[in-house]
Coordinates of C-alpha atoms and ligand atoms in Angstrom, one line a residue:
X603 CA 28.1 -9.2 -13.3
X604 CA 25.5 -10.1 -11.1
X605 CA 24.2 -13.9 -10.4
X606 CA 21.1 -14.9 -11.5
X607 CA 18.8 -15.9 -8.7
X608 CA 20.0 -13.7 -5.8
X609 CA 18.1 -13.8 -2.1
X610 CA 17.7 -11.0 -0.8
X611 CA 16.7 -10.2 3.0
X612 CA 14.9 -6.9 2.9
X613 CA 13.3 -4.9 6.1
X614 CA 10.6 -2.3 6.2
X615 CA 10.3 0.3 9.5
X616 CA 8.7 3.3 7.5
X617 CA 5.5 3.6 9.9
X618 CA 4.1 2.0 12.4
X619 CA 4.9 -2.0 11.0
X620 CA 8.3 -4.0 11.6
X621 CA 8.3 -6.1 8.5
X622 CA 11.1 -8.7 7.7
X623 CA 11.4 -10.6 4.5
X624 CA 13.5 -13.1 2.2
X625 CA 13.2 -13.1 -1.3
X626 CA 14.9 -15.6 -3.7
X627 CA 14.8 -14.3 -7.6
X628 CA 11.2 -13.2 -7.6
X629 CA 9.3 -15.5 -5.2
X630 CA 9.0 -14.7 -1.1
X631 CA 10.4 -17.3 0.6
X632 CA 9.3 -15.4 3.9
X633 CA 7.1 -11.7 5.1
X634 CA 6.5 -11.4 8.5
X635 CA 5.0 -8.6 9.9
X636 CA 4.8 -7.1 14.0
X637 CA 2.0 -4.7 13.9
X638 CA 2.0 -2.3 16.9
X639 CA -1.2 -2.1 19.1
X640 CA 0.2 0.5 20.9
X641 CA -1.1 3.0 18.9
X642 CA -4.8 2.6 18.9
X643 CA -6.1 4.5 21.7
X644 CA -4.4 7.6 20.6
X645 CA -6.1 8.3 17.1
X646 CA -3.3 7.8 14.6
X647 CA 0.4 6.4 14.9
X648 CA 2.6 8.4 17.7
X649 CA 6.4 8.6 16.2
X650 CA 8.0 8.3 19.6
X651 CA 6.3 5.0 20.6
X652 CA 6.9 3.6 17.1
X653 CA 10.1 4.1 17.1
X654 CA 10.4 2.3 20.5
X655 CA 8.2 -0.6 19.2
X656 CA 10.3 -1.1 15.8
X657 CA 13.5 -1.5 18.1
X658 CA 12.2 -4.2 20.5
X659 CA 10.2 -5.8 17.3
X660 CA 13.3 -5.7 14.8
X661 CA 15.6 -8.4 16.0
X662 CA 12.7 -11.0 16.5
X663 CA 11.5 -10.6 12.9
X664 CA 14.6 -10.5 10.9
X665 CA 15.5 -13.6 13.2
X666 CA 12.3 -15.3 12.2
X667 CA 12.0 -14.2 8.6
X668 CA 15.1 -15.9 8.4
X669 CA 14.4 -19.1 9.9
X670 CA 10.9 -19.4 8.1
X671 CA 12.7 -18.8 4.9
X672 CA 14.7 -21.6 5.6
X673 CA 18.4 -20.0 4.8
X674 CA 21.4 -18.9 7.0
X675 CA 22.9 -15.3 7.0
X676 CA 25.8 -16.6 4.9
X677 CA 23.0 -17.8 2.0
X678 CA 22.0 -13.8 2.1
X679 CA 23.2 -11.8 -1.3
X680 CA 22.1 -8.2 0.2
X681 CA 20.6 -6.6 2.4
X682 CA 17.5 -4.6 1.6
X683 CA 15.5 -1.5 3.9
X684 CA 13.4 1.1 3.0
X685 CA 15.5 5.1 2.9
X686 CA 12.0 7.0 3.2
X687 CA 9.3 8.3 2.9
X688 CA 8.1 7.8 6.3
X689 CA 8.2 8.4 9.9
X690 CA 12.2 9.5 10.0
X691 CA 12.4 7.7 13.7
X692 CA 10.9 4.2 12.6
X693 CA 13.2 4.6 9.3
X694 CA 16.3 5.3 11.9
X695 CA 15.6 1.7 13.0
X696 CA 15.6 0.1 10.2
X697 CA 17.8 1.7 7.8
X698 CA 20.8 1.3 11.6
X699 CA 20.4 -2.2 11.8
X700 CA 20.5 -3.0 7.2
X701 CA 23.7 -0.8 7.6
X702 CA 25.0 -3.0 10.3
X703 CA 24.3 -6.3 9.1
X704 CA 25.4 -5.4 5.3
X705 CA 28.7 -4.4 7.1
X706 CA 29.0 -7.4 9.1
X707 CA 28.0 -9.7 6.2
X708 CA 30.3 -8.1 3.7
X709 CA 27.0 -8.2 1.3
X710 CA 26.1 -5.1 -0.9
X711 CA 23.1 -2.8 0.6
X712 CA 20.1 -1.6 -1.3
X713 CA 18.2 1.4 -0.2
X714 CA 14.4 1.5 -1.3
X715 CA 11.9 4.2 -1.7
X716 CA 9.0 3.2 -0.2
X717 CA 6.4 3.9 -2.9
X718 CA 8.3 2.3 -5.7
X719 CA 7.8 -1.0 -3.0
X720 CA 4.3 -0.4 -3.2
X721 CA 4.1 -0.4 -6.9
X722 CA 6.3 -3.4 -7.5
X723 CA 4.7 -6.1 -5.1
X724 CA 3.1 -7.1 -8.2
X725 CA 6.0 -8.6 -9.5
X726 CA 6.3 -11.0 -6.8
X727 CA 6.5 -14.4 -8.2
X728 CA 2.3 -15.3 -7.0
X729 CA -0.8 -17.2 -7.3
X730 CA -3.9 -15.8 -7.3
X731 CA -6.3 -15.7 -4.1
X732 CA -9.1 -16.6 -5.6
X733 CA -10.2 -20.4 -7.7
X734 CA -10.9 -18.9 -11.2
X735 CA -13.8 -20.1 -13.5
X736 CA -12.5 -20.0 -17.0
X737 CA -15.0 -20.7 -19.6
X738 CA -17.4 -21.8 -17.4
X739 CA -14.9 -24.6 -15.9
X740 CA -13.4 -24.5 -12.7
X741 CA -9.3 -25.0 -13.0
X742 CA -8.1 -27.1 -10.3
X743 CA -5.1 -26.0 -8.8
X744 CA -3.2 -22.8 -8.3
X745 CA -3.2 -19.9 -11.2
X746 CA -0.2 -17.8 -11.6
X747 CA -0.9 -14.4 -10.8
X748 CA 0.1 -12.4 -14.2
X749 CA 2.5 -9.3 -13.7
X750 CA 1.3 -6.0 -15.4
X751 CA 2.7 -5.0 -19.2
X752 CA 4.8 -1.8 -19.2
X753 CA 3.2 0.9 -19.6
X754 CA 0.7 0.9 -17.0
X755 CA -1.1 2.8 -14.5
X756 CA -0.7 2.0 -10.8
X757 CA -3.1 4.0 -8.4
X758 CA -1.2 3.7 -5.1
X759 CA -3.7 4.5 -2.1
X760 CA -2.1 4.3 1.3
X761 CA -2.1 6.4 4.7
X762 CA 0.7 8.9 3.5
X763 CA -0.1 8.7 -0.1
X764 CA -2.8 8.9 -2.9
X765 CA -1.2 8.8 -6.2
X766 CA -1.6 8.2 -9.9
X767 CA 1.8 6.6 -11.3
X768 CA 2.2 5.8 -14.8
X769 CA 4.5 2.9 -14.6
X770 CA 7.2 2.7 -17.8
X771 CA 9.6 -0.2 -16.3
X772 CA 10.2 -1.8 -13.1
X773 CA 12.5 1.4 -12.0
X774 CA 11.1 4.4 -14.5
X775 CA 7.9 5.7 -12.9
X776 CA 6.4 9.2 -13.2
X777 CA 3.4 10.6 -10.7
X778 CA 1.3 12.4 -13.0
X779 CA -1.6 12.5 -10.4
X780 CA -1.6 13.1 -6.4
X781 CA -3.2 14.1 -3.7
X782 CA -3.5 18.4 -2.9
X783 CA -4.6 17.6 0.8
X784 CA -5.5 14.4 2.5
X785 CA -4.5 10.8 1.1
X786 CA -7.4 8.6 0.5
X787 CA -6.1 6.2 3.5
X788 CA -5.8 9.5 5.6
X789 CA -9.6 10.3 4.8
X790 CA -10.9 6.5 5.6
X791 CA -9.3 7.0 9.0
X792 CA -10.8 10.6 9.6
X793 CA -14.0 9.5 9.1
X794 CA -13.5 6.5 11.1
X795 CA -12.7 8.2 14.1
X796 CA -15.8 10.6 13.6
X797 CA -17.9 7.6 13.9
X798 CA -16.0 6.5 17.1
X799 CA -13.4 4.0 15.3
X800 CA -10.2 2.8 16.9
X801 CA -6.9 3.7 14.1
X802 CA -6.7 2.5 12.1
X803 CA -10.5 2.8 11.3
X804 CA -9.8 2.3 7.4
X805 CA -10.7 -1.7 8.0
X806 CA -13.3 -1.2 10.3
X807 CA -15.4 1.2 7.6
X808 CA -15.0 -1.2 5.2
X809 CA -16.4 -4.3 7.2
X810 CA -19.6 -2.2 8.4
X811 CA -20.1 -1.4 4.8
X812 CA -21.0 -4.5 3.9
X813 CA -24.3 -4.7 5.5
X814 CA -25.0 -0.3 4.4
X815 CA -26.8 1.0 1.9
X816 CA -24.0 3.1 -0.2
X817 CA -26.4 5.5 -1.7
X818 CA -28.4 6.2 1.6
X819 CA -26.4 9.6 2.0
X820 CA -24.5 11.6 -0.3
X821 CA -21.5 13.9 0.0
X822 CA -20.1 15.7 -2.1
X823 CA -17.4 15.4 -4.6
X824 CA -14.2 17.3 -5.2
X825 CA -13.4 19.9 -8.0
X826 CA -9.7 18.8 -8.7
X827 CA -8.2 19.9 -12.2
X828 CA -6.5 17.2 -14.1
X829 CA -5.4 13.7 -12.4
X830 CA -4.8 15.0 -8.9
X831 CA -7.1 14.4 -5.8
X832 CA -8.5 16.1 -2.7
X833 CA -10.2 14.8 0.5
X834 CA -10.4 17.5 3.3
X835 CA -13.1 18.6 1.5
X836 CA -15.1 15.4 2.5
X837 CA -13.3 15.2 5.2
X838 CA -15.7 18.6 6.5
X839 CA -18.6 17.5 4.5
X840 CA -19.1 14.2 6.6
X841 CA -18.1 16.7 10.0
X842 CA -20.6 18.9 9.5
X843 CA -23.4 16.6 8.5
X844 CA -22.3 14.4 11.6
X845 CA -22.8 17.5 13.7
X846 CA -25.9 18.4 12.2
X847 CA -27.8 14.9 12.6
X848 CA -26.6 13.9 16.1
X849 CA -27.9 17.6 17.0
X850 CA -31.1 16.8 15.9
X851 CA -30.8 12.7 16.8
X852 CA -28.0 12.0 19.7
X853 CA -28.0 8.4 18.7
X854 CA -27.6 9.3 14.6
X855 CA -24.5 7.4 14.3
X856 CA -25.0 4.3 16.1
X857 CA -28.9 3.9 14.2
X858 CA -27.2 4.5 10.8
X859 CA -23.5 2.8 11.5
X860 CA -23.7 0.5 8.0
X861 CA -25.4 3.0 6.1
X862 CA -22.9 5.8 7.2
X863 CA -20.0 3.8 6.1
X864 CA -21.3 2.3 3.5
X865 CA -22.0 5.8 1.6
X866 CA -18.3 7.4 2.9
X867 CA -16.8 4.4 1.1
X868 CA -18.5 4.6 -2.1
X869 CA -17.7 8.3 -2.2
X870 CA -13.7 7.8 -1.8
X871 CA -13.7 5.1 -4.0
X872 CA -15.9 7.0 -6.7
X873 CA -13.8 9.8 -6.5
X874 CA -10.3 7.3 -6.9
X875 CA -12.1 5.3 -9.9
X876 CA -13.3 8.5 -11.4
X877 CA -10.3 9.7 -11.8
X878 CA -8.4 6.5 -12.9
X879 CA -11.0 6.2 -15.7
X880 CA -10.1 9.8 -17.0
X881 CA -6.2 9.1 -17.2
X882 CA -6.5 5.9 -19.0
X883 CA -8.7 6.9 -21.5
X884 CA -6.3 10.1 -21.8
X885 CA -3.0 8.2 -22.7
X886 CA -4.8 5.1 -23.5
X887 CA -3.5 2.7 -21.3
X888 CA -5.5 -1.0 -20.8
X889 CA -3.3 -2.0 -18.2
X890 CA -4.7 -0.8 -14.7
X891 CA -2.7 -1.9 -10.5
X892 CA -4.1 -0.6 -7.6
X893 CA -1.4 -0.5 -4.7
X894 CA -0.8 0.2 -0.9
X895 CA -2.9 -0.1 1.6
X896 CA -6.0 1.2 0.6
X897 CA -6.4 -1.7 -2.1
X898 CA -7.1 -3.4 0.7
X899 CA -10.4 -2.0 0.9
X900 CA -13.2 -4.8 -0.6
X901 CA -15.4 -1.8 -2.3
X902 CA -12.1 -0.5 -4.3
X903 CA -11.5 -4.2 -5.8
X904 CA -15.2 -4.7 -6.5
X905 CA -15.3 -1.1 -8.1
X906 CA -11.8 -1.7 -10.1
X907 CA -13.3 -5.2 -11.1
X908 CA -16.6 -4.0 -12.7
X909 CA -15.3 -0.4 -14.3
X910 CA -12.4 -3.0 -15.2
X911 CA -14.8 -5.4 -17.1
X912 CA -16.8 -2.1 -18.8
X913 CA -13.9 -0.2 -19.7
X914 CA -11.7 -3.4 -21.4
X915 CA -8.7 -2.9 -18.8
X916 CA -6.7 -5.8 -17.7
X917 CA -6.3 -5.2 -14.2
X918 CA -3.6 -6.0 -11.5
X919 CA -5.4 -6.6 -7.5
X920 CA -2.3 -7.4 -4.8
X921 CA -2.7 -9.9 -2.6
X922 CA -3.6 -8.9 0.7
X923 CA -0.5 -8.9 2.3
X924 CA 1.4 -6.8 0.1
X925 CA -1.7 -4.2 -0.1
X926 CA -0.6 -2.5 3.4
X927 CA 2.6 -2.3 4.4
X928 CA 5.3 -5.2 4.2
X929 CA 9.2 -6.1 3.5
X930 CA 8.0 -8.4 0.6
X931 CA 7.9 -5.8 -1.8
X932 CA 11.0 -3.6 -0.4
X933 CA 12.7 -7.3 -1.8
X934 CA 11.3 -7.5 -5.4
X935 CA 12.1 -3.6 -5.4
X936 CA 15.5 -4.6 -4.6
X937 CA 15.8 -7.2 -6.9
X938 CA 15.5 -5.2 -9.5
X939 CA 18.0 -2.5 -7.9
X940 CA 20.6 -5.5 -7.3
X941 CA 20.5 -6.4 -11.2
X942 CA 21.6 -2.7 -12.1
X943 CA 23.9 -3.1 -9.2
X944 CA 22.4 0.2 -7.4
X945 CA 24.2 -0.1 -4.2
X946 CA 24.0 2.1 -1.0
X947 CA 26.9 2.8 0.7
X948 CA 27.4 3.0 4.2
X949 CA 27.3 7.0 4.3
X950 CA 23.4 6.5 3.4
X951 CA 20.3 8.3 5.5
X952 CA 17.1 7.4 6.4
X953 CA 15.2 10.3 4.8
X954 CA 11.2 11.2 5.8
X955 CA 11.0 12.5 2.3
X956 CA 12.5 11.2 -1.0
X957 CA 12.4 12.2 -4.5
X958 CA 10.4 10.3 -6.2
X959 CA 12.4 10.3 -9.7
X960 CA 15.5 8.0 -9.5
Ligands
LIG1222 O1 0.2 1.3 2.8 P1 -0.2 1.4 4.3 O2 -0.1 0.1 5.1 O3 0.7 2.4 5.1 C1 1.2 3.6 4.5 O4 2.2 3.5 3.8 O5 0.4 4.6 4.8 O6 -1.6 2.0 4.3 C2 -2.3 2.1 5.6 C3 -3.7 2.8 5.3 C4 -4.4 3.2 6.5 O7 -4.9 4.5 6.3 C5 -5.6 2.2 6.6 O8 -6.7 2.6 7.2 C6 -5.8 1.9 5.1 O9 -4.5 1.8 4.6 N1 -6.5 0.6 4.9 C7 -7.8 0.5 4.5 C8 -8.1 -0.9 4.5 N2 -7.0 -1.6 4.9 C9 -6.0 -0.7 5.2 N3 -8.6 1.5 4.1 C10 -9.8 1.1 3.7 N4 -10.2 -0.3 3.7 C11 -9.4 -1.2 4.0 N5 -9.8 -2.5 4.0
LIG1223 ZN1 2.9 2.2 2.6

């Protein structure tokens, strides 16, 4: 029998973030997160320097995840990581140093897949971001974020990964949509670094698209039969029509920066919220989570918000530090693991790929 409020210390090394993180029951007592810089000036995340960075960052966070959390190793219940999917060199890291310290602390270890973390940070114990009006009236004081109601339909939009998960309990999911090509993270980026971005360009399109006119130029949309997805597509589209206008006008992209990104965001999230519309009306399912790091992006919650509000959905936003990648939500994964006592033991493997079914 397990106890009731276990604390968990969970790590997360899948790509190019060492992530560190205590959970008691269901709230974060600490998430701290070592981004790697390093990566930048090459386009996209180089395995062999993350790798490199995740060893010299992982000591320092778990040490500090532990003292912000306020609890000693012999407080911990388990020890959480994420198995895959991911880079299979920054997993190495991560899924070494769980093994060890679950050894060494004679507490039980809990391997994660990745994706299910992504989905589940919204059962972190939370309060919304935001002051909400209700009736007109300002609340004072923090609201309780509410957790989605089984079913539901969680689109997860990260680097790696664009996919449509229909969500039956906290460890019974089902991809009944995914990408065929590109993930929607994958095709933010892409077009970033066409319009001379830094990686990850994702957050930099977004922030110019603010001030751009989404309509100003239009690309074409995807023919993908049922709930799956497709980006290279766009990818060429906006390649060709790059090379095509800074033929004619060297200086295209810098004139039209906003406008550019402005229009490339409203076109992947189109296509995303097109497609989400279509599967819940199909099973008719109210109950609508974005997840990973693409919910990040402010024209995705705006767009989930209104079709939200048209379409009668309740839906579930993460806080922005579970959107992109983080321990927190390898713990609540593995809170829910640790209370059907699904242990690892120490013959367990990072793996690059994982099934998805359990
Ligand atoms: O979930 P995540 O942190 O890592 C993976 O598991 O892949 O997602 C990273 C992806 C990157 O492609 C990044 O550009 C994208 O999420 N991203 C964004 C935004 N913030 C992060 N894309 C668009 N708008 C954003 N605000
Ligand atoms: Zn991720």
């Amino acid at each position: 029998m397990t106890q009731k409020e276990p604390i968990i210390l969970a790590i997360e090394s899948s790509c190019d973030d060492t992530s560190a993180a205590v959970l008691k029951n269901e709230s974060i007592l600490s998430n701290l997160i070592a981004g790697q810089d390093v990566h930048r000036l090459y386009g996209g995340v180089v395995p062999e320097l993350a790798s490199r960075a995740h060893l010299q960052n992982i000591l320092p966070v778990v040490d500090a995840a532990i003292e912000k959390a306020g609890i000693q190793l012999i407080d911990i219940d388990a020890i959480a990581f994420t198995k895959g999917p991911g880079l299979l060199g920054s997993l190495i890291v991560g899924t070494s140093f769980a093994k060890s310290l679950s050894m060494a602390l004679d507490v039980p270890l809990i391997d994660v897949n990745h994706m299910y973390g992504h989905v589940l940070a919204h059962f972190i114990d939370d309060e919304e971001e935001e002051t909400k009006v209700s009736d007109g009236v300002l609340t004072d004081g923090p609201i309780k974020k509410e957790k989605p109601k089984f079913p539901f339909i969680c689109l997860t939009v990260s680097g790696g990964h664009t996919q449509i998960i229909l969500v039956k309990d906290h460890l019974e999911m089902e991809i009944i949509g995914t990408t065929i090509d590109d993930a929607a993270g994958e095709a933010f980026d892409k077009a970033a670094k066409m319009l001379g971005f830094e990686y990850p360009g994702g957050p930099l399109i977004d922030k110019h698209s603010v001030n751009g006119a989404p309509l100003k130029f239009t690309f074409t949309r995807p023919k993908v039969g049922g709930y799956d997805f497709s980006f290279s597509g766009l990818k060429t589209g906006i390649l060709y029509f790059l090379q095509k206008q800074v033929k004619e006008n060297p200086s295209f992209i810098e004139e039209n920066l906003d406008d550019l990104c402005a229009s490339i965001q409203f076109t992947i999230v189109d296509i995303l919220i097109r497609q989400l519309k279509r599967v819940t009306k199909d099973l008719g399912i109210q109950e609508v989570a974005i997840a990973g790091g693409v919910s990040a992006n402010s024209g995705l919650r705006k767009a989930l918000t209104e079709t939200g509000g048209s379409c009668n959905w309740n839906i579930y936003i993460p806080r922005f530090e579970y959107c992109t990648d983080n321990a927190a939500m390898i713990a609540i994964t593995a809170k829910f693991m640790f209370e059907q006592e699904l242990f690892a033991d120490q013959t367990v493997t990072a793996m690059a790929r994982v099934p998805f079914a359990r």
